[in-house]
Short mmCIF file of C-alpha atoms and ligand atoms in Angstrom, two decimals:
data_model
loop_
_atom_site.label_atom_id
_atom_site.label_comp_id
_atom_site.label_asym_id
_atom_site.label_seq_id
_atom_site.Cartn_x
_atom_site.Cartn_y
_atom_site.Cartn_z
CA MET A 1482 25.59 62.22 -15.93
CA ASN A 1483 29.26 61.61 -16.36
CA LYS A 1484 30.29 58.48 -18.05
CA ARG A 1485 31.14 56.36 -15.54
CA ASN A 1486 27.81 56.84 -13.90
CA ARG A 1487 26.23 55.81 -16.53
CA LYS A 1488 28.32 52.59 -17.21
CA TYR A 1489 27.66 51.72 -13.69
CA ILE A 1490 23.37 52.19 -14.62
CA TYR A 1491 23.82 50.13 -18.19
CA ILE A 1492 25.34 47.24 -15.81
CA LEU A 1493 22.95 47.80 -13.09
CA LEU A 1494 19.70 47.95 -16.56
CA ALA A 1495 21.63 44.80 -18.10
CA LEU A 1496 21.75 42.85 -14.59
CA SER A 1497 18.02 43.74 -13.79
CA ALA A 1498 17.07 42.38 -17.25
CA LEU A 1499 18.81 38.95 -16.68
CA LEU A 1500 17.23 38.93 -13.04
CA ILE A 1501 13.88 39.31 -15.27
CA LEU A 1502 14.69 36.88 -17.55
CA MET A 1503 16.03 34.22 -15.24
CA THR A 1504 12.96 35.04 -12.96
CA GLY A 1505 10.81 34.64 -16.12
CA CYS A 1506 12.29 31.36 -16.93
CA TYR A 1507 11.33 29.45 -13.58
CA ALA A 1508 8.18 31.29 -13.55
CA LYS A 1509 7.59 29.25 -16.81
CA LYS A 1510 8.77 25.76 -15.36
CA SER A 1511 6.41 26.35 -12.29
CA ASP A 1512 3.35 27.05 -14.82
CA LYS A 1513 3.52 23.15 -14.75
CA LYS A 1514 1.17 22.62 -11.05
CA ILE A 1515 3.14 20.25 -8.44
CA ILE A 1516 1.97 17.40 -7.31
CA GLY A 1517 3.60 15.78 -3.74
CA ILE A 1518 3.35 12.18 -3.26
CA SER A 1519 4.80 11.31 -0.05
CA ALA A 1520 5.39 7.08 0.82
CA PRO A 1521 6.60 5.21 3.42
CA SER A 1522 9.63 3.79 2.49
CA ASN A 1523 11.16 2.30 -1.45
CA GLU A 1524 11.83 -0.60 0.63
CA ILE A 1525 8.16 -2.53 0.40
CA GLN A 1526 8.48 -3.68 -3.41
CA ARG A 1527 4.55 -2.05 -3.62
CA TRP A 1528 5.36 1.25 -3.06
CA ALA A 1529 8.90 1.39 -4.93
CA LEU A 1530 7.22 0.82 -7.91
CA GLU A 1531 4.12 2.10 -7.49
CA THR A 1532 5.09 5.31 -6.29
CA VAL A 1533 7.33 5.63 -10.17
CA GLN A 1534 4.26 4.43 -11.70
CA ILE A 1535 2.21 7.71 -10.48
CA ARG A 1536 4.89 10.22 -11.04
CA ASP A 1537 5.22 8.93 -15.14
CA GLU A 1538 1.53 8.49 -15.23
CA LEU A 1539 1.18 12.68 -13.64
CA TYR A 1540 4.31 13.34 -15.34
CA LYS A 1541 2.58 12.62 -18.77
CA ARG A 1542 -0.44 14.37 -17.87
CA GLY A 1543 1.58 17.80 -17.43
CA TYR A 1544 2.46 18.05 -13.87
CA ASP A 1545 6.13 18.59 -11.87
CA VAL A 1546 6.41 15.76 -9.33
CA ILE A 1547 8.11 15.80 -5.91
CA THR A 1548 8.65 12.11 -4.47
CA GLN A 1549 9.79 11.71 -0.96
CA TYR A 1550 10.12 8.38 1.34
CA ALA A 1551 10.41 8.44 5.04
CA SER A 1552 12.44 5.39 6.13
CA ASN A 1553 9.53 4.43 7.75
CA ASP A 1554 10.21 7.43 10.07
CA VAL A 1555 6.45 9.46 11.02
CA ALA A 1556 8.84 12.28 12.47
CA MET A 1557 10.10 12.34 8.57
CA GLN A 1558 7.40 11.81 6.60
CA ILE A 1559 5.72 14.85 8.50
CA ASN A 1560 9.05 17.20 7.12
CA GLN A 1561 8.20 15.97 4.15
CA ILE A 1562 5.30 16.52 3.40
CA GLU A 1563 5.64 20.63 4.91
CA ASN A 1564 9.21 20.44 2.43
CA MET A 1565 6.32 19.75 -0.33
CA ILE A 1566 4.14 22.04 0.99
CA ALA A 1567 6.41 24.92 1.02
CA GLN A 1568 7.15 24.39 -2.49
CA GLY A 1569 4.44 24.64 -4.11
CA ALA A 1570 2.42 21.64 -4.08
CA GLU A 1571 -0.98 21.81 -5.66
CA VAL A 1572 -2.33 18.29 -4.74
CA LEU A 1573 -0.55 15.89 -2.35
CA ILE A 1574 -1.20 12.06 -2.63
CA ILE A 1575 -0.01 10.21 0.33
CA ILE A 1576 0.77 6.74 1.44
CA PRO A 1577 1.38 7.04 5.47
CA VAL A 1578 3.74 5.42 7.38
CA GLU A 1579 1.00 5.38 10.67
CA SER A 1580 -2.56 5.98 9.60
CA ALA A 1581 -3.20 8.36 12.74
CA SER A 1582 0.25 9.92 12.67
CA LEU A 1583 0.14 12.78 10.14
CA GLY A 1584 -1.58 15.22 12.56
CA GLU A 1585 0.76 18.21 11.96
CA ALA A 1586 1.62 17.67 8.59
CA MET A 1587 -2.16 17.28 7.90
CA ASP A 1588 -3.66 20.51 10.00
CA MET A 1589 -0.40 22.59 6.73
CA ALA A 1590 -1.98 21.30 3.95
CA LYS A 1591 -5.54 22.08 5.88
CA GLU A 1592 -4.53 25.93 6.37
CA HIS A 1593 -2.96 25.96 2.81
CA ASN A 1594 -6.73 24.69 0.68
CA ILE A 1595 -4.19 21.52 -0.32
CA PRO A 1596 -6.55 18.78 -1.50
CA VAL A 1597 -5.00 15.74 0.35
CA ILE A 1598 -5.39 12.16 -1.84
CA SER A 1599 -4.86 9.10 1.13
CA TYR A 1600 -3.34 6.24 -1.35
CA ASP A 1601 -3.94 2.61 -0.24
CA MET A 1602 -3.71 3.31 3.42
CA LEU A 1603 -5.96 5.59 4.76
CA ILE A 1604 -5.34 8.99 7.02
CA THR A 1605 -6.91 8.63 9.99
CA ASN A 1606 -8.00 11.17 12.62
CA THR A 1607 -7.86 14.46 10.69
CA ASP A 1608 -10.61 16.11 7.98
CA ALA A 1609 -7.90 17.72 6.22
CA VAL A 1610 -7.72 14.38 3.73
CA SER A 1611 -10.27 15.14 1.12
CA TYR A 1612 -10.18 11.32 -0.59
CA TYR A 1613 -9.39 7.82 -0.71
CA THR A 1614 -7.91 5.51 -3.34
CA THR A 1615 -7.87 2.10 -2.03
CA PHE A 1616 -8.57 -2.01 -3.22
CA ASP A 1617 -11.96 -3.32 -1.38
CA ASN A 1618 -9.92 -3.97 1.94
CA TYR A 1619 -12.48 -5.95 3.38
CA GLY A 1620 -13.00 -7.79 0.22
CA VAL A 1621 -9.25 -8.54 0.04
CA GLY A 1622 -9.76 -10.78 3.65
CA ARG A 1623 -12.46 -12.56 1.89
CA ILE A 1624 -10.92 -13.79 -0.64
CA MET A 1625 -8.58 -15.05 1.68
CA GLY A 1626 -10.95 -16.85 3.32
CA GLU A 1627 -13.24 -17.82 0.12
CA TYR A 1628 -9.49 -19.39 -0.95
CA VAL A 1629 -10.03 -21.43 1.68
CA ARG A 1630 -12.95 -22.81 2.23
CA GLY A 1631 -12.88 -23.73 -2.28
CA LYS A 1632 -9.54 -25.62 -1.90
CA LEU A 1633 -10.38 -27.55 1.51
CA ASP A 1634 -14.15 -27.49 0.74
CA LEU A 1635 -14.97 -26.69 4.17
CA ASP A 1636 -18.37 -27.27 4.02
CA ASN A 1637 -18.12 -31.06 3.32
CA ALA A 1638 -15.05 -31.63 5.37
CA SER A 1639 -14.81 -34.98 7.33
CA ARG A 1640 -12.46 -33.61 9.93
CA THR A 1641 -10.82 -30.05 11.43
CA TYR A 1642 -8.29 -28.20 10.00
CA ASN A 1643 -5.62 -26.65 12.01
CA ILE A 1644 -5.79 -22.85 11.46
CA GLU A 1645 -3.50 -19.90 12.53
CA PHE A 1646 -3.48 -15.88 11.20
CA THR A 1647 -1.16 -13.48 11.36
CA SER A 1648 -2.76 -9.93 11.18
CA GLY A 1649 -0.91 -6.57 9.90
CA ASN A 1650 0.49 -3.29 10.99
CA PRO A 1651 -1.93 -1.95 14.10
CA GLY A 1652 -0.95 1.18 12.87
CA ASP A 1653 -2.56 1.16 9.64
CA ASN A 1654 -6.11 1.24 9.12
CA ASN A 1655 -6.39 -1.58 6.45
CA ALA A 1656 -5.32 -4.07 8.37
CA ALA A 1657 -8.02 -5.49 10.23
CA TYR A 1658 -10.06 -5.34 7.00
CA PHE A 1659 -7.98 -7.91 5.81
CA PHE A 1660 -8.30 -9.58 9.41
CA ASN A 1661 -11.71 -9.43 9.40
CA GLY A 1662 -12.69 -9.86 5.87
CA ALA A 1663 -11.13 -13.90 6.24
CA LYS A 1664 -12.25 -13.98 9.48
CA ASP A 1665 -15.85 -13.64 8.50
CA VAL A 1666 -15.59 -15.92 5.98
CA LEU A 1667 -14.62 -18.92 7.97
CA GLN A 1668 -15.97 -17.56 11.37
CA PRO A 1669 -18.95 -20.31 10.81
CA TYR A 1670 -16.36 -23.40 10.24
CA LEU A 1671 -14.26 -22.01 13.79
CA ASP A 1672 -18.25 -22.46 15.33
CA ASN A 1673 -18.93 -25.81 13.97
CA GLY A 1674 -15.59 -26.94 14.77
CA VAL A 1675 -14.26 -27.44 10.91
CA LEU A 1676 -11.46 -25.45 11.77
CA ASN A 1677 -9.44 -25.19 15.02
CA ILE A 1678 -7.10 -22.32 16.04
CA VAL A 1679 -4.60 -24.28 18.42
CA SER A 1680 -2.48 -21.41 19.80
CA GLY A 1681 -6.04 -19.82 21.23
CA GLN A 1682 -5.17 -16.71 19.49
CA THR A 1683 -7.75 -15.23 17.90
CA THR A 1684 -8.41 -11.92 18.14
CA PHE A 1685 -6.75 -9.10 15.53
CA THR A 1686 -4.66 -7.86 18.09
CA GLN A 1687 -3.23 -11.12 19.07
CA CYS A 1688 -2.15 -12.06 15.65
CA SER A 1689 -0.92 -8.55 14.68
CA THR A 1690 2.63 -7.44 13.73
CA PRO A 1691 4.00 -4.42 14.13
CA GLY A 1692 5.22 -2.55 11.33
CA TRP A 1693 4.01 -5.11 8.70
CA SER A 1694 7.72 -6.28 10.03
CA THR A 1695 9.22 -9.99 8.88
CA GLU A 1696 11.28 -10.17 11.63
CA LYS A 1697 8.10 -10.19 13.75
CA ALA A 1698 5.96 -12.32 12.08
CA GLN A 1699 8.64 -14.93 11.59
CA HIS A 1700 9.90 -14.89 15.66
CA ARG A 1701 5.87 -14.92 16.59
CA ALA A 1702 5.18 -18.07 14.38
CA GLU A 1703 8.62 -19.62 15.45
CA ASN A 1704 6.98 -19.48 18.69
CA ILE A 1705 3.36 -20.78 18.43
CA LEU A 1706 4.93 -24.09 15.82
CA ALA A 1707 7.37 -24.64 19.18
CA SER A 1708 4.38 -24.06 21.69
CA PHE A 1709 1.73 -25.96 19.77
CA TYR A 1710 2.58 -27.78 16.78
CA GLN A 1711 5.28 -29.94 17.89
CA ASP A 1712 3.22 -33.35 17.81
CA THR A 1713 0.44 -32.05 15.42
CA ASP A 1714 0.22 -30.50 11.82
CA VAL A 1715 -0.85 -26.91 11.31
CA ASP A 1716 -2.67 -27.13 7.78
CA ILE A 1717 -3.63 -23.43 7.41
CA TRP A 1718 -2.21 -20.28 7.66
CA ILE A 1719 -4.01 -16.80 7.37
CA SER A 1720 -0.96 -14.45 6.22
CA GLY A 1721 -2.54 -10.58 6.19
CA SER A 1722 0.33 -9.60 3.27
CA ASP A 1723 2.58 -11.56 1.40
CA ILE A 1724 5.60 -9.57 3.87
CA THR A 1725 4.19 -11.41 6.61
CA SER A 1726 4.14 -14.98 5.13
CA LEU A 1727 7.97 -14.81 4.49
CA GLY A 1728 8.31 -14.78 8.52
CA ILE A 1729 5.69 -17.83 7.81
CA ILE A 1730 7.45 -19.46 5.44
CA GLY A 1731 11.25 -19.02 7.34
CA ALA A 1732 9.76 -20.02 10.91
CA LEU A 1733 7.64 -23.18 8.73
CA GLY A 1734 12.03 -24.51 7.31
CA ASN A 1735 13.34 -23.50 10.96
CA SER A 1736 11.01 -24.51 13.40
CA TYR A 1737 8.29 -27.43 11.57
CA ASN A 1738 8.51 -31.13 10.94
CA GLY A 1739 4.92 -31.74 9.95
CA SER A 1740 3.37 -31.69 6.77
CA TYR A 1741 3.20 -28.10 4.74
CA PRO A 1742 0.07 -25.80 5.60
CA LEU A 1743 -1.92 -23.68 2.95
CA ILE A 1744 -0.33 -20.59 3.15
CA THR A 1745 -2.73 -16.64 2.00
CA GLY A 1746 -0.67 -13.05 1.15
CA GLN A 1747 -1.10 -10.32 -0.95
CA ASP A 1748 0.43 -8.39 -3.12
CA CYS A 1749 2.20 -10.80 -5.53
CA SER A 1750 5.67 -9.68 -4.57
CA LEU A 1751 7.92 -10.89 -6.10
CA LEU A 1752 9.17 -13.70 -4.16
CA ASN A 1753 6.48 -14.95 -3.21
CA VAL A 1754 4.79 -15.41 -6.32
CA LYS A 1755 8.32 -17.62 -6.70
CA TYR A 1756 7.11 -19.60 -3.61
CA ILE A 1757 3.62 -19.45 -5.55
CA MET A 1758 4.98 -21.39 -8.19
CA GLU A 1759 7.48 -24.03 -5.98
CA GLY A 1760 4.65 -24.74 -3.63
CA LYS A 1761 5.34 -22.76 -0.74
CA GLN A 1762 2.71 -20.45 -0.42
CA ALA A 1763 -1.09 -21.13 -1.77
CA MET A 1764 -1.75 -18.14 -2.96
CA SER A 1765 -1.79 -14.10 -3.08
CA VAL A 1766 -4.13 -11.19 -3.21
CA PHE A 1767 -3.37 -9.40 -6.50
CA LYS A 1768 -3.63 -5.62 -6.24
CA ASP A 1769 -3.40 -4.60 -10.03
CA PRO A 1770 -2.00 -1.47 -9.67
CA THR A 1771 -2.65 -0.20 -13.29
CA LEU A 1772 -6.33 0.09 -11.59
CA LEU A 1773 -5.61 2.29 -8.83
CA ILE A 1774 -2.83 4.55 -10.21
CA GLU A 1775 -5.74 5.03 -13.07
CA ALA A 1776 -8.25 6.09 -10.19
CA THR A 1777 -5.65 8.53 -8.34
CA THR A 1778 -4.32 10.41 -11.49
CA ASN A 1779 -7.82 10.95 -13.11
CA MET A 1780 -8.82 12.43 -9.03
CA VAL A 1781 -5.93 14.72 -9.52
CA ASP A 1782 -7.02 15.82 -12.89
CA GLU A 1783 -10.55 15.98 -11.56
CA ILE A 1784 -9.43 18.49 -8.51
CA LEU A 1785 -7.29 20.55 -10.25
CA SER A 1786 -9.70 21.14 -13.32
CA GLY A 1787 -12.51 21.85 -10.62
CA LYS A 1788 -15.33 18.48 -12.37
CA GLU A 1789 -16.46 16.45 -9.65
CA VAL A 1790 -14.41 13.70 -8.64
CA THR A 1791 -15.10 10.43 -9.19
CA VAL A 1792 -16.11 7.89 -5.58
CA ASN A 1793 -17.51 4.94 -5.59
CA ASP A 1794 -17.89 4.37 -2.28
CA THR A 1795 -18.99 7.25 0.49
CA GLU A 1796 -20.29 5.05 3.50
CA THR A 1797 -16.88 2.70 4.79
CA TYR A 1798 -14.19 4.78 5.20
CA PHE A 1799 -14.71 6.41 8.31
CA ASN A 1800 -11.20 8.15 9.58
CA GLY A 1801 -11.95 8.49 13.12
CA ILE A 1802 -13.40 12.63 12.50
CA LYS A 1803 -15.02 12.07 9.15
CA THR A 1804 -16.53 9.34 5.95
CA VAL A 1805 -13.87 9.80 3.54
CA PRO A 1806 -14.94 10.14 -0.29
CA SER A 1807 -13.22 7.04 -1.42
CA TYR A 1808 -12.76 4.89 -4.82
CA LEU A 1809 -12.45 1.49 -4.62
CA CYS A 1810 -10.13 -1.00 -6.67
CA LYS A 1811 -11.08 -4.74 -7.24
CA PRO A 1812 -8.92 -7.09 -6.37
CA VAL A 1813 -8.48 -10.54 -6.99
CA TYR A 1814 -6.26 -14.01 -6.14
CA ILE A 1815 -3.96 -15.85 -8.23
CA ASP A 1816 -2.17 -19.15 -6.88
CA ALA A 1817 -0.23 -21.57 -9.19
CA ASP A 1818 -3.05 -22.25 -11.92
CA ASN A 1819 -3.79 -19.18 -13.05
CA TYR A 1820 -0.63 -16.81 -12.24
CA GLU A 1821 0.48 -16.86 -15.96
CA ASP A 1822 -2.76 -15.59 -17.12
CA VAL A 1823 -2.83 -13.00 -14.13
CA LEU A 1824 -0.39 -11.83 -14.06
CA ILE A 1825 2.09 -12.09 -16.72
CA SER A 1826 -0.63 -11.04 -19.01
CA SER A 1827 -1.73 -7.86 -17.20
CA GLY A 1828 2.33 -7.42 -17.61
CA PHE A 1829 2.68 -6.95 -14.31
CA TYR A 1830 5.66 -9.37 -14.80
CA THR A 1831 8.00 -11.59 -17.59
CA LYS A 1832 7.77 -14.84 -17.87
CA GLU A 1833 11.32 -14.27 -17.27
CA GLN A 1834 11.71 -12.62 -13.95
CA LEU A 1835 9.44 -15.20 -12.85
CA LEU A 1836 12.04 -17.66 -13.55
CA GLU A 1837 15.03 -15.60 -12.53
CA ASP A 1838 16.29 -17.10 -9.42
C1 GAL B 2525 -1.52 -2.68 2.83
C2 GAL B 2525 -1.73 -2.66 1.77
C3 GAL B 2525 -0.96 -3.97 1.36
C4 GAL B 2525 0.22 -4.70 1.97
C5 GAL B 2525 0.34 -3.91 3.28
C6 GAL B 2525 1.90 -4.33 3.79
O1 GAL B 2525 -1.58 -1.58 3.79
O2 GAL B 2525 -2.75 -2.42 1.54
O3 GAL B 2525 -1.35 -3.95 0.25
O4 GAL B 2525 1.38 -3.69 0.90
O5 GAL B 2525 -0.13 -3.22 3.95
O6 GAL B 2525 2.81 -3.22 3.61
#
């Protein structure tokens, strides 16, 4: 071998060593298991905060995390999930844009044997969803109904109260649970005439809000107020979520002169809590994210270490194909009397956050 060839061989050897070293580093980095988090968007306060909290908790527990937001677009979410699978995600935590629309991505997860945890909103029409972590969604609705029953003492009412319902996104499997929970508590009072739905819009579908859109909720509320409440008061408005409550509050400001109704909500979003402090909204259901995040990240650990996965409900959540083993956390309500105790002492908000403009 002449000198020149030897030089080339040395260069080649050096390059291969470098390559091996680089692959070694890469392999070392990817020793950490990757968890994929897929969320509808980061514009809704809940998803923006909770995805970051889940990620940080997973980092603490030694995982790598890929987080993606889908701009509320089903096709984009499918694409993002497929990319997470391609990047080696070993568990997927998914909040679906629409419960029933993740088919293709779920097929791919199944082909690759990747466990899927449906976070808060159930993924339906697939057997590829392994577990579900959420709050007692029917319980959320019941809390709203019980709050109204208690506040207005419906059992001893000497008058009729006018009531309207705004339910959520028909594409969100949770939305009907919220509606039915509240409706079931209030049905006896609708039956005995203590409550009266003046608009006559009584079903989930009639009251629904596609995409949980504030604008759509406002538009529907404005129509109802213009058509039915020019000469009479609306006393109660059951709203499935804080997002829709904002629409109702907007509509009342624009199209109503009567006495102000009791409005429900859910999520304790910052603006809504401020409205509760000002008396524009009566209550909101608080779903303490620390409970849900702990349940979900524990599940990830259990799945990946082959332990038995902790669930507390194996009956409620049939997704059209299978009953998904679930872990349900407990919701509570907040209102003007207890918000400081519940929200500030739990660290969900600081006093300053609630007081700033
Ligand atoms: C639900 C979720 C609620 C609320 C709502 C609107 O499915 O459980 O907490 O955020 O969507 O986004």
